[in-house]
XYZ file of C-alpha atoms in Angstrom:
762
model
C 53.575 -0.246 16.242
C 52.748 -0.962 12.407
C 55.373 -1.030 9.911
C 56.746 1.652 7.171
C 55.707 1.481 4.033
C 59.495 1.008 3.095
C 60.162 -2.032 5.334
C 57.305 -3.680 4.419
C 57.780 -3.757 1.144
C 61.157 -4.875 2.169
C 59.896 -7.673 4.354
C 57.291 -8.928 2.059
C 59.988 -8.993 -1.324
C 61.821 -11.028 1.183
C 58.819 -13.467 1.896
C 58.065 -13.546 -1.659
C 61.940 -14.613 -2.275
C 61.634 -17.525 0.110
C 58.660 -19.097 -0.518
C 60.094 -18.787 -4.334
C 56.572 -18.672 -5.898
C 57.694 -19.119 -9.345
C 59.771 -22.198 -8.886
C 58.174 -24.220 -6.568
C 54.313 -23.276 -8.343
C 55.441 -24.541 -11.175
C 57.098 -28.281 -9.803
C 54.219 -28.511 -8.213
C 51.972 -30.639 -10.290
C 54.664 -33.570 -10.976
C 55.368 -33.682 -7.435
C 51.302 -34.680 -7.281
C 52.041 -37.753 -8.927
C 54.370 -38.844 -5.935
C 52.103 -38.591 -3.664
C 50.858 -41.695 -2.566
C 47.280 -41.179 -0.286
C 44.656 -38.812 -0.435
C 45.911 -35.828 2.467
C 42.931 -33.035 3.757
C 44.519 -29.732 4.747
C 42.702 -26.552 6.499
C 43.747 -23.233 7.104
C 41.365 -21.453 9.414
C 41.450 -17.983 10.330
C 39.470 -15.854 13.059
C 40.030 -12.441 14.487
C 38.027 -11.309 17.294
C 41.083 -8.408 18.240
C 39.968 -5.782 15.891
C 41.691 -2.410 16.537
C 39.467 -0.046 17.212
C 40.483 1.791 14.193
C 39.516 4.205 11.386
C 36.584 2.157 9.688
C 36.352 -0.290 12.843
C 34.593 0.402 15.838
C 34.323 -2.714 18.107
C 35.868 -6.083 18.071
C 34.237 -9.071 17.106
C 33.845 -11.888 19.893
C 32.691 -14.828 18.038
C 35.525 -15.528 15.263
C 37.699 -17.586 17.426
C 34.417 -20.083 18.331
C 34.065 -20.377 14.737
C 37.935 -21.567 14.514
C 37.297 -23.579 17.261
C 34.410 -25.679 15.692
C 35.541 -26.079 13.017
C 38.834 -27.060 13.519
C 36.699 -29.939 15.962
C 34.624 -30.546 13.061
C 37.594 -31.608 11.087
C 39.181 -33.650 13.394
C 36.583 -36.066 14.977
C 34.604 -35.572 12.470
C 35.664 -35.746 8.853
C 39.419 -37.395 10.039
C 41.768 -34.600 9.160
C 45.144 -34.834 11.032
C 45.418 -32.055 13.537
C 48.770 -31.235 11.740
C 47.344 -30.923 8.579
C 45.428 -28.254 9.968
C 46.619 -24.477 10.640
C 44.850 -22.081 12.734
C 45.540 -18.258 12.592
C 43.872 -16.219 15.426
C 44.136 -12.607 16.322
C 47.295 -11.226 15.947
C 48.766 -13.827 14.255
C 46.511 -13.303 11.534
C 48.121 -10.852 9.998
C 47.400 -10.324 6.088
C 51.278 -10.815 5.307
C 51.024 -14.412 7.698
C 47.262 -15.698 6.244
C 48.910 -15.164 2.199
C 52.582 -16.791 3.077
C 50.812 -19.320 5.139
C 48.202 -20.129 2.613
C 51.398 -20.162 0.235
C 53.220 -22.500 2.208
C 50.272 -25.103 3.662
C 48.420 -25.328 1.191
C 49.303 -24.148 -2.302
C 53.337 -25.539 -1.920
C 51.796 -29.172 0.075
C 48.332 -29.972 -1.741
C 48.318 -32.342 -4.712
C 46.192 -33.603 -7.266
C 43.344 -35.630 -5.714
C 43.919 -34.014 -2.245
C 41.153 -31.925 -0.221
C 41.988 -27.758 0.236
C 39.568 -26.464 2.694
C 39.819 -22.711 3.674
C 37.862 -20.876 6.846
C 37.820 -17.496 7.440
C 35.547 -15.678 9.670
C 35.818 -11.845 10.145
C 35.344 -8.374 9.316
C 34.651 -8.351 5.362
C 34.460 -4.632 3.129
C 34.170 -3.365 -0.410
C 36.488 -1.196 -1.737
C 36.125 0.477 -5.744
C 37.816 -0.793 -8.355
C 39.329 0.155 -11.387
C 38.155 -1.884 -15.055
C 41.039 -1.677 -17.442
C 39.056 -3.259 -20.012
C 35.543 -1.571 -19.554
C 37.118 1.430 -18.325
C 34.226 1.377 -15.748
C 34.033 1.671 -11.684
C 33.612 -0.856 -10.274
C 34.330 -2.602 -6.318
C 35.440 -5.760 -5.239
C 35.155 -7.171 -2.171
C 38.081 -7.596 0.722
C 38.539 -9.531 4.162
C 39.976 -7.809 6.792
C 43.504 -9.336 8.150
C 43.829 -8.006 12.151
C 46.740 -5.499 10.472
C 44.189 -3.671 9.051
C 45.342 -0.255 9.970
C 48.600 0.323 9.230
C 50.270 3.161 10.353
C 52.020 5.541 8.717
C 50.063 4.020 5.352
C 47.516 4.961 3.999
C 47.233 2.098 1.715
C 44.578 -0.299 2.016
C 45.860 -3.361 3.611
C 42.918 -5.712 3.446
C 43.497 -8.912 1.468
C 41.756 -8.508 -2.087
C 38.992 -11.204 -3.335
C 40.891 -10.960 -6.667
C 44.062 -12.028 -4.493
C 41.726 -15.170 -2.383
C 40.822 -16.320 -6.534
C 44.422 -16.257 -7.358
C 45.197 -18.368 -4.259
C 41.980 -20.504 -4.877
C 43.486 -21.028 -8.653
C 46.978 -22.067 -7.960
C 45.959 -24.816 -5.730
C 47.063 -27.996 -7.773
C 43.545 -29.916 -5.910
C 40.192 -28.996 -7.691
C 38.770 -29.965 -4.580
C 38.538 -27.437 -2.161
C 35.674 -25.789 0.072
C 35.994 -22.043 0.659
C 34.062 -21.434 4.013
C 33.641 -17.348 4.234
C 31.404 -15.918 7.943
C 31.763 -12.777 6.582
C 29.675 -9.864 4.956
C 30.963 -7.282 2.680
C 28.431 -4.429 2.421
C 27.966 -2.579 5.808
C 24.608 -1.306 6.697
C 25.659 1.802 8.236
C 25.210 0.014 11.895
C 27.111 -2.971 13.507
C 24.286 -3.723 15.428
C 21.296 -5.523 13.767
C 19.070 -6.519 16.634
C 20.666 -8.352 19.498
C 23.327 -9.828 16.269
C 26.403 -8.105 15.624
C 27.360 -7.453 11.726
C 30.732 -8.765 10.400
C 31.057 -5.490 8.028
C 32.583 -2.677 8.439
C 32.377 0.853 5.139
C 34.703 0.424 2.734
C 38.539 2.948 3.000
C 38.637 6.219 2.249
C 41.588 5.472 0.411
C 41.426 3.704 -2.968
C 45.152 3.202 -3.239
C 46.056 -0.455 -2.306
C 48.754 -1.850 -0.172
C 51.697 -2.158 -3.401
C 52.909 -6.150 -1.637
C 49.489 -7.504 -2.160
C 49.319 -6.124 -6.143
C 52.633 -7.441 -5.992
C 51.858 -10.621 -4.789
C 48.593 -10.936 -7.225
C 50.916 -10.225 -10.211
C 53.454 -13.133 -9.258
C 50.113 -15.496 -9.127
C 49.211 -13.875 -12.069
C 52.271 -14.332 -13.910
C 52.693 -18.630 -12.929
C 49.426 -19.052 -13.710
C 49.425 -17.438 -17.355
C 46.655 -15.009 -16.526
C 46.395 -11.133 -17.799
C 45.299 -8.676 -15.236
C 42.934 -8.051 -17.901
C 41.420 -11.406 -16.909
C 41.480 -11.200 -13.405
C 38.992 -8.193 -13.628
C 36.550 -10.205 -16.035
C 35.674 -12.448 -12.812
C 32.542 -12.235 -11.238
C 32.707 -10.435 -7.700
C 32.021 -12.633 -5.253
C 32.677 -16.215 -7.485
C 36.245 -18.623 -6.744
C 37.165 -21.804 -7.377
C 35.399 -24.284 -5.940
C 32.870 -25.446 -3.641
C 31.679 -22.209 -1.432
C 30.054 -21.987 1.774
C 29.330 -18.511 2.447
C 27.289 -16.926 5.308
C 24.785 -14.902 3.021
C 24.758 -13.697 -0.051
C 27.169 -10.682 -0.500
C 24.440 -8.093 -1.007
C 22.918 -8.954 2.863
C 25.257 -9.501 6.633
C 26.846 -12.148 8.257
C 26.151 -11.908 11.823
C 27.234 -13.495 15.337
C 25.312 -13.907 18.151
C 25.183 -14.980 21.539
C 24.111 -18.634 22.964
C 24.054 -20.389 25.523
C 27.705 -19.407 27.395
C 29.756 -18.773 24.164
C 29.652 -16.424 20.758
C 30.021 -18.085 17.374
C 28.774 -16.281 13.915
C 25.306 -17.853 12.978
C 26.576 -20.100 9.688
C 30.074 -21.755 11.505
C 27.789 -22.617 14.615
C 24.664 -23.726 11.813
C 26.340 -25.707 9.588
C 29.529 -27.267 11.861
C 25.703 -29.033 13.672
C 24.172 -29.538 11.025
C 26.975 -31.269 9.751
C 27.666 -32.614 13.077
C 24.329 -34.742 12.039
C 24.627 -35.781 8.584
C 26.040 -38.994 7.554
C 28.394 -40.129 4.769
C 25.697 -40.591 2.237
C 24.544 -37.257 2.259
C 24.770 -34.583 0.219
C 26.210 -31.357 0.671
C 23.488 -29.112 -1.188
C 20.643 -30.555 1.178
C 22.599 -29.656 3.900
C 23.319 -26.649 2.926
C 18.919 -25.983 2.465
C 19.047 -26.819 5.600
C 21.536 -24.818 7.189
C 19.980 -22.178 5.571
C 16.480 -23.054 6.512
C 17.844 -22.940 10.132
C 19.234 -19.498 10.333
C 16.156 -18.007 8.576
C 14.028 -19.525 11.715
C 16.610 -17.462 13.985
C 16.952 -14.535 12.341
C 14.564 -13.877 8.914
C 15.758 -13.304 5.502
C 18.214 -10.903 6.451
C 20.910 -13.864 6.309
C 21.430 -16.275 3.328
C 23.851 -18.575 3.873
C 24.312 -20.170 0.509
C 26.846 -22.424 -1.517
C 28.846 -21.690 -4.936
C 30.443 -23.520 -7.194
C 31.516 -22.123 -10.098
C 31.796 -25.444 -12.313
C 32.811 -25.211 -16.383
C 33.298 -28.201 -18.926
C 33.976 -31.146 -17.800
C 34.087 -30.141 -14.522
C 30.737 -30.194 -14.079
C 28.899 -32.980 -11.755
C 26.269 -34.308 -10.414
C 24.438 -33.732 -7.286
C 25.520 -37.240 -6.417
C 28.872 -36.196 -6.322
C 29.166 -34.025 -4.081
C 28.671 -36.763 -0.918
C 30.072 -35.688 2.109
C 31.635 -39.068 1.795
C 34.118 -36.977 -0.371
C 35.139 -35.832 3.278
C 36.184 -38.375 5.155
C 35.518 -42.289 5.279
C 31.802 -43.450 6.408
C 30.504 -41.402 9.524
C 27.386 -41.077 11.456
C 25.420 -38.477 13.067
C 26.658 -37.367 15.653
C 25.558 -35.318 18.751
C 28.614 -35.226 20.620
C 31.851 -35.829 21.059
C 35.012 -36.488 24.267
C 37.433 -34.431 23.997
C 38.997 -35.457 26.913
C 39.266 -37.871 29.708
C 39.357 -37.271 33.712
C 39.700 -38.833 36.996
C 41.532 -41.765 35.979
C 39.119 -42.928 33.506
C 35.477 -41.988 35.099
C 34.545 -38.365 33.669
C 34.753 -37.555 30.248
C 34.850 -33.403 28.740
C 32.432 -33.752 26.357
C 31.790 -31.395 23.508
C 27.890 -31.000 22.037
C 28.344 -29.363 18.913
C 26.396 -32.036 17.313
C 22.648 -31.357 19.380
C 20.385 -29.418 17.449
C 20.409 -25.367 18.224
C 17.095 -25.273 19.188
C 17.832 -27.929 21.694
C 20.600 -26.703 23.249
C 19.496 -23.962 25.586
C 17.380 -26.080 26.906
C 19.240 -28.989 27.274
C 19.909 -30.267 31.290
C 22.260 -32.566 34.127
C 21.485 -36.145 33.704
C 20.371 -36.127 30.158
C 22.390 -39.586 28.942
C 24.380 -40.664 25.767
C 26.106 -43.693 24.152
C 28.787 -44.376 22.425
C 28.856 -45.140 19.208
C 29.770 -48.275 19.367
C 32.643 -49.302 15.940
C 30.592 -52.392 15.424
C 27.090 -50.663 14.547
C 25.260 -52.285 17.026
C 23.675 -51.364 20.202
C 24.607 -54.310 22.252
C 26.012 -53.987 25.322
C 26.216 -49.937 25.006
C 27.985 -47.811 27.346
C 25.603 -44.444 28.855
C 27.669 -41.475 30.202
C 25.445 -39.194 31.994
C 25.653 -35.376 31.710
C 27.050 -33.934 35.200
C 27.651 -30.575 34.543
C 27.372 -27.751 31.061
C 28.326 -25.340 30.313
C 27.465 -24.016 26.673
C 28.936 -26.624 23.825
C 31.481 -28.099 27.038
C 30.100 -30.549 28.903
C 31.039 -33.125 31.611
C 29.539 -37.077 31.998
C 30.378 -39.957 34.460
C 29.675 -43.168 33.444
C 26.139 -44.772 33.977
C 26.496 -48.293 32.587
C 27.615 -50.522 35.886
C 28.630 -53.960 34.279
C 31.689 -52.094 31.671
C 34.460 -54.954 31.541
C 37.446 -54.079 33.769
C 39.463 -53.335 30.250
C 37.163 -50.723 28.426
C 38.315 -47.307 28.811
C 37.017 -43.442 27.448
C 39.020 -42.620 25.260
C 38.986 -39.471 23.383
C 37.319 -38.733 19.974
C 34.447 -41.231 21.155
C 31.431 -40.057 19.427
C 28.016 -39.989 21.128
C 24.064 -39.970 20.617
C 21.711 -38.739 22.533
C 19.182 -41.621 24.258
C 17.448 -39.789 27.249
C 16.699 -35.829 26.612
C 16.210 -33.847 29.838
C 14.440 -30.747 29.286
C 13.143 -28.142 32.134
C 9.597 -28.819 32.615
C 8.900 -24.892 32.140
C 10.356 -23.942 29.268
C 9.453 -20.016 29.168
C 10.254 -17.665 26.268
C 13.034 -15.129 26.203
C 12.185 -11.683 24.815
C 14.985 -8.801 24.730
C 14.375 -5.307 24.921
C 16.055 -3.498 22.479
C 18.535 -1.120 24.077
C 17.056 2.047 21.739
C 14.192 2.278 23.827
C 13.718 4.788 26.510
C 14.648 3.832 29.961
C 10.178 4.657 30.809
C 9.210 2.300 28.050
C 11.639 -0.203 29.083
C 10.967 -0.886 32.508
C 6.804 0.045 31.825
C 7.582 -3.252 29.225
C 8.981 -5.685 31.692
C 5.878 -4.160 34.370
C 3.997 -5.866 31.722
C 5.584 -8.883 31.301
C 5.317 -10.057 34.468
C 1.901 -10.196 34.564
C 2.746 -13.233 32.691
C 3.824 -16.767 33.141
C 5.954 -18.571 30.770
C 7.736 -14.684 29.091
C 10.876 -13.637 30.531
C 12.926 -10.509 29.484
C 16.229 -11.126 29.158
C 19.117 -8.372 28.754
C 19.869 -7.342 24.842
C 23.209 -9.154 24.536
C 21.644 -12.362 26.357
C 20.206 -15.285 24.252
C 17.004 -14.105 23.819
C 14.094 -15.751 20.564
C 12.698 -12.431 20.162
C 13.193 -8.465 20.281
C 10.375 -6.386 21.452
C 11.395 -2.442 19.724
C 10.026 -0.146 17.348
C 8.412 -0.236 13.439
C 10.811 2.334 11.458
C 11.109 3.838 8.200
C 14.556 1.022 7.763
C 12.022 -1.470 9.149
C 9.300 -0.824 6.865
C 12.236 -1.174 3.691
C 12.999 -4.630 5.327
C 9.639 -6.114 6.415
C 8.430 -8.993 3.354
C 4.675 -7.121 3.357
C 3.080 -3.912 1.767
C 4.939 -0.861 3.440
C 2.600 0.452 6.157
C 0.948 3.378 6.618
C 2.854 6.733 7.896
C 0.097 6.148 11.224
C 2.642 3.325 12.376
C 6.209 4.448 12.297
C 7.239 4.324 15.144
C 5.091 2.342 17.204
C 5.908 -1.357 18.530
C 6.019 -4.526 17.385
C 7.814 -7.632 17.469
C 11.171 -8.671 15.798
C 13.604 -11.528 15.410
C 16.541 -11.995 16.359
C 18.365 -10.404 13.276
C 15.537 -7.121 14.225
C 13.561 -8.845 11.175
C 9.227 -7.506 11.773
C 7.572 -10.341 12.466
C 4.548 -9.926 9.975
C 0.965 -8.927 11.687
C 2.845 -7.876 15.230
C 2.718 -4.070 14.660
C 0.042 -2.233 17.056
C -1.569 1.390 16.015
C -0.551 5.117 16.350
C -0.414 6.019 19.988
C -0.417 2.785 21.415
C 1.616 2.188 25.060
C 4.318 0.234 25.840
C 2.483 -1.742 28.077
C -1.386 -2.012 25.391
C 1.016 -2.932 23.420
C 2.570 -5.831 25.406
C -0.640 -6.708 25.824
C -1.828 -7.476 22.255
C 1.547 -9.489 21.425
C 0.685 -11.891 23.980
C -1.331 -14.247 22.134
C 1.620 -14.053 19.255
C 3.797 -14.920 21.651
C 2.256 -17.386 23.326
C 1.934 -19.121 19.366
C 5.776 -18.634 19.333
C 6.847 -20.000 22.683
C 4.451 -23.700 20.979
C 6.754 -23.660 18.099
C 9.845 -23.592 20.142
C 8.604 -26.231 22.560
C 8.098 -28.334 19.302
C 11.393 -27.710 17.403
C 12.603 -29.058 21.378
C 11.239 -32.129 19.890
C 13.491 -32.606 17.112
C 15.671 -35.999 16.897
C 16.176 -37.096 13.437
C 19.825 -37.605 13.946
C 19.925 -40.106 16.725
C 16.556 -41.332 17.135
C 16.674 -45.152 16.076
C 12.838 -45.192 15.277
C 12.530 -45.997 11.587
C 10.448 -43.612 9.809
C 11.134 -41.563 6.674
C 9.246 -38.244 5.325
C 9.457 -36.317 2.423
C 7.763 -33.119 1.471
C 6.530 -33.241 -2.257
C 5.289 -30.606 -4.717
C 2.445 -32.037 -7.184
C 2.279 -29.247 -9.142
C 2.911 -27.178 -11.109
C 5.303 -29.982 -11.535
C 6.175 -33.480 -9.444
C 9.287 -33.122 -7.035
C 10.636 -34.141 -3.994
C 11.343 -30.771 -2.082
C 13.095 -31.964 1.032
C 13.571 -36.029 2.824
C 13.813 -36.630 6.073
C 14.396 -39.720 7.357
C 15.657 -41.085 10.730
C 19.414 -41.310 11.510
C 20.070 -43.007 14.883
C 22.920 -45.924 14.959
C 21.101 -48.469 13.980
C 19.165 -47.013 10.784
C 22.749 -46.385 8.889
C 23.207 -50.284 8.499
C 22.943 -50.663 4.970
C 22.454 -47.183 3.918
C 25.318 -46.343 1.917
C 23.919 -49.901 -0.149
C 20.653 -48.784 -0.371
C 20.813 -45.329 -1.345
C 23.253 -45.694 -4.042
C 20.316 -48.138 -5.441
C 17.942 -45.431 -5.199
C 20.903 -42.728 -6.894
C 21.362 -44.833 -9.721
C 17.807 -45.781 -10.239
C 16.748 -41.505 -10.162
C 15.911 -40.732 -14.128
C 16.615 -37.633 -13.194
C 19.575 -36.703 -11.944
C 20.427 -32.710 -10.562
C 23.639 -31.303 -13.176
C 25.350 -28.388 -10.674
C 25.228 -25.508 -13.293
C 28.365 -23.522 -14.196
C 27.389 -21.051 -11.996
C 24.269 -22.481 -9.071
C 23.814 -20.606 -6.180
C 21.691 -23.333 -3.403
C 20.053 -22.127 -0.261
C 16.608 -22.645 1.272
C 13.819 -24.520 -0.595
C 11.415 -22.198 -1.633
C 8.104 -22.891 -2.703
C 5.640 -20.900 -5.080
C 1.446 -19.185 -4.057
C -0.435 -21.610 -6.101
C 1.546 -25.124 -5.912
C -0.198 -27.622 -4.501
C 2.119 -29.927 -1.925
C 1.865 -33.489 -0.037
C 3.702 -35.001 3.127
C 4.467 -38.781 2.125
C 5.165 -41.027 5.828
C 7.208 -43.994 5.596
C 6.824 -46.529 8.575
C 9.935 -48.604 8.036
C 9.857 -50.555 11.081
C 8.286 -53.693 12.833
C 5.123 -51.989 14.694
C 3.029 -49.216 13.753
C 3.875 -45.933 14.747
C 0.850 -42.636 15.130
C 2.006 -39.290 14.020
C 0.920 -35.243 14.542
C 1.746 -33.075 11.370
C 1.936 -29.105 12.527
C 2.300 -27.132 10.067
C 3.062 -23.011 10.924
C 3.325 -19.840 7.725
C 5.289 -16.576 8.779
C 2.318 -15.408 10.663
C 2.822 -17.637 13.445
C -0.516 -19.382 12.417
C -0.308 -23.247 13.489
C -2.435 -26.099 11.790
C -3.400 -29.698 12.571
C -3.802 -32.713 10.135
C -6.116 -34.612 12.148
C -8.892 -37.386 11.474
C -12.061 -36.881 13.523
C -9.407 -37.116 16.598
C -9.528 -40.906 16.346
C -6.180 -42.313 17.879
C -6.044 -45.119 14.988
C -6.744 -43.177 12.215
C -3.600 -41.498 13.342
C -1.519 -44.381 12.958
C 0.784 -45.841 10.396
C 1.186 -49.515 10.208
C 4.504 -51.121 9.960
C 5.765 -51.300 6.746
C 3.397 -48.734 5.001
C 3.447 -45.369 3.868
C 0.788 -42.424 4.190
C 0.491 -39.734 1.719
C -1.083 -36.332 3.249
C -3.386 -35.176 1.311
C -3.718 -37.777 -1.088
C -2.505 -37.210 -4.419
C -6.105 -37.187 -5.523
C -9.055 -36.257 -3.567
C -12.863 -36.024 -4.913
C -15.130 -33.484 -3.355
C -18.516 -35.863 -4.033
C -18.635 -34.246 -7.448
C -16.811 -35.997 -10.114
C -16.395 -33.091 -12.064
C -13.921 -31.713 -8.872
C -10.480 -32.824 -8.224
C -8.532 -31.747 -6.121
C -4.298 -32.530 -5.976
C -2.663 -31.990 -2.877
C -2.830 -28.918 -0.513
C -2.687 -25.735 -1.909
C 0.223 -23.376 -1.180
C -2.307 -19.397 -0.386
C 0.690 -17.987 1.665
C 1.331 -15.528 3.205
C 4.435 -14.984 1.781
C 7.756 -15.825 4.115
C 9.304 -18.936 6.416
C 7.341 -21.838 6.688
C 7.965 -25.032 8.492
C 6.453 -28.329 9.028
C 6.337 -30.872 12.396
C 5.811 -34.384 11.434
C 6.143 -35.944 14.973
C 5.855 -40.032 14.890
C 6.004 -41.974 18.306
C 5.975 -45.785 18.924
C 2.349 -44.791 21.460
C -0.653 -43.241 20.929
C -0.960 -39.148 21.057
C -4.136 -39.975 24.038
C -3.428 -36.231 25.889
C -2.492 -34.423 22.992
C -6.148 -36.128 21.016
C -8.215 -35.208 23.902
C -7.634 -31.156 23.990
C -7.525 -30.981 20.431
C -11.282 -31.193 19.779
C -11.203 -27.802 22.830
C -8.196 -26.250 20.170
C -8.934 -25.860 16.954
C -11.510 -24.491 14.461
C -13.004 -27.530 12.283
C -11.949 -26.900 8.693
C -15.226 -27.547 6.277
C -13.101 -28.629 3.737
C -11.769 -32.287 2.810
C -8.113 -32.074 3.489
C -7.828 -31.924 7.124
C -5.385 -29.309 8.407
C -7.209 -27.282 10.866
C -6.594 -23.895 12.254
C -5.027 -24.532 16.298
C -6.660 -21.758 18.389
C -4.606 -22.661 21.760
C -1.431 -24.355 20.066
C 0.084 -24.081 23.521
C -1.918 -26.038 25.226
C -1.231 -28.806 22.914
C 2.566 -28.889 22.588
C 2.364 -28.738 26.889
C 0.429 -32.340 25.814
C 2.834 -33.196 23.362
C 5.838 -33.565 25.559
C 3.595 -34.620 28.233
C 2.803 -37.728 25.882
C 6.412 -38.538 24.966
C 7.399 -38.432 28.686
C 4.886 -40.982 29.033
C 5.831 -43.569 26.497
C 9.183 -42.912 28.138
C 8.783 -44.445 31.060
C 9.652 -48.233 30.744
C 13.016 -47.225 29.745
C 13.860 -44.714 32.779
C 12.167 -47.256 35.380
C 14.688 -49.534 33.574
C 17.399 -46.993 33.552
C 16.752 -46.140 37.455
C 16.561 -41.658 36.241
C 14.235 -39.903 38.859
C 13.734 -35.941 38.025
C 11.427 -33.379 37.676
C 12.353 -32.627 34.725
C 10.766 -33.767 31.329
C 12.556 -36.451 30.572
C 12.372 -38.146 27.167
C 13.244 -41.689 25.500
C 14.933 -40.497 22.184
C 14.248 -43.918 20.329
C 10.129 -43.716 21.330
C 9.466 -41.035 18.693
C 10.909 -39.187 15.976
C 10.137 -35.329 14.744
C 11.183 -34.767 10.983
C 11.488 -30.682 10.441
C 10.689 -29.195 6.995
C 11.572 -25.537 6.772
C 11.195 -23.287 3.507
C 10.453 -20.211 2.255
C 6.754 -19.214 0.353
C 7.217 -16.759 -2.338
C 4.822 -14.920 -4.099
């Protein structure tokens, strides 16, 4: 039962008096000087069980998982002390409790130089705000606590963004990170494809809870700010670093993965940061997150890093190193969270595995414990025995361990052998808005094609089959469709974004639509298989790759580098030297937003591959555009021409190529479009791709140009061949470790797949 207005205000007043905000905040800066060591404090809020009243039609499902993912990351990766992390979930996360805990745990304890992290996963909204300066109506964003609907009270009980801004400004430290897995604009439906939207409609009343305004007034007084100054703040701008699930005008979503629900942003963010090293910078990691999210849902949700800087607070990009979050650390695929059966079995959290790999990650996969000495002498292997979602159990595989060795909670793991099913299918969900006959006919049509699986709309899926509507047309990246196409069938991302070139003609039956889409679906399956080979963070193969812009200006857009245990040695020193020698350091501006890398049509691109090892490596380079067309770079299908010698580099295409006419010079590869997401997979291996190159001749359309990027007619055949080649190259270690399986068993250290994701814009 909710509190009456008088009781609520009385309790709020007692809380503020008890906390002694004025006195404690006043002396806080002096206490900071006495702090002997840097602390890292965190407040994590996640709410699933919202009451289904007023604005809220249904609860959420992934917010508690978000809190667990974030907490494990902070403890096991970044060295936060468990006692310095406070979590508020479900019924604990009232407006009163969230704000008072922010004050008592963060504001009162954080001192100068400390690191503070605040995370919120739940519903967001927006409410009207009257600007007394301009006399113009505005909106401000808000965060919904679990007691969003107070009975017998008509005032809005949201946590206002103005309040969060004041709370963050009241911290003594400037090292502040706010993670927001929520959104504020309600599009009129809680579902977007197979995903659930974390936003609700704005309230019907504009009256704000007086206790919320009272807290704002006390914080304003402490900060010596007027309400007029507060009203000049731009919506969406908060002090410090803000890691946001999407643009303020977009949605944030949560979805179903293999065995768990989670916020798309939080899951992708934590998974990416597990795979980062202490020398990586945060903007580069957010660009990676943004690319991966767009691979899953399309452009309807674009994660961003926002930083508001002024005056002396402006920093170079180098100062946003993840090393600020903790001591030296390495990329991690998993972590031991418990030990059972007298030390023989480890409970493992697999949050570092690539997102696209987890769903197919199979039993008997092998991981190794990352040693503190950063060497691979006397490795300890663990073999996966069971898995449910991110949680797994593994047993020691190594037979010659000393009696003193013990499995310990907190030990970090990297992949060694990746086991995948021999046959991997594409999962297609049918839109529940299709009628029963349509769903039956579509299921029947798909049953006639191998490697296509129909799943329920609330289960993990790769794509969605649905009708094209007016709303869909408005969201599409391409030109609007004619009215003839409205209501026809098309293929959608999980976020219900229409995939280009998948819409049928008017009057098409759903069975015919399925038959028409099969070639596209096979291409999408090929891309799924290529993504399953990603192993940048755990491969010991010493290779690098970069995507470079040559024109209209010279710039390195994306860098990729293998980050296995051995590859981490001396990396910090190398990167320090490189960063100091750079003549073009990136300056984070006063209000910069960082997201996915964009490339304009008409630009010239080049890939640079580096082999830093002691033996030659062979390579393949696949490029996939937004329409699902796949291109491959080849050199007359000769393995020796697809080789990079030890210690050498290779540019694709070369910086300058002459067409035979001295007056014609081509610089790099021309970006022609189509607009939308593009991704490139660079696969480098110790073994030549014999099977793949044999199949290339019958699966590519030869390019008559000189740059040798050829359209692949059957990319699924080539993707299967690549997995076969990687499997054959892995046989030596399988024999050595005594692994016999009918599944695909891949030696992580025999190859490296480096992935580049960017958006092409017109």
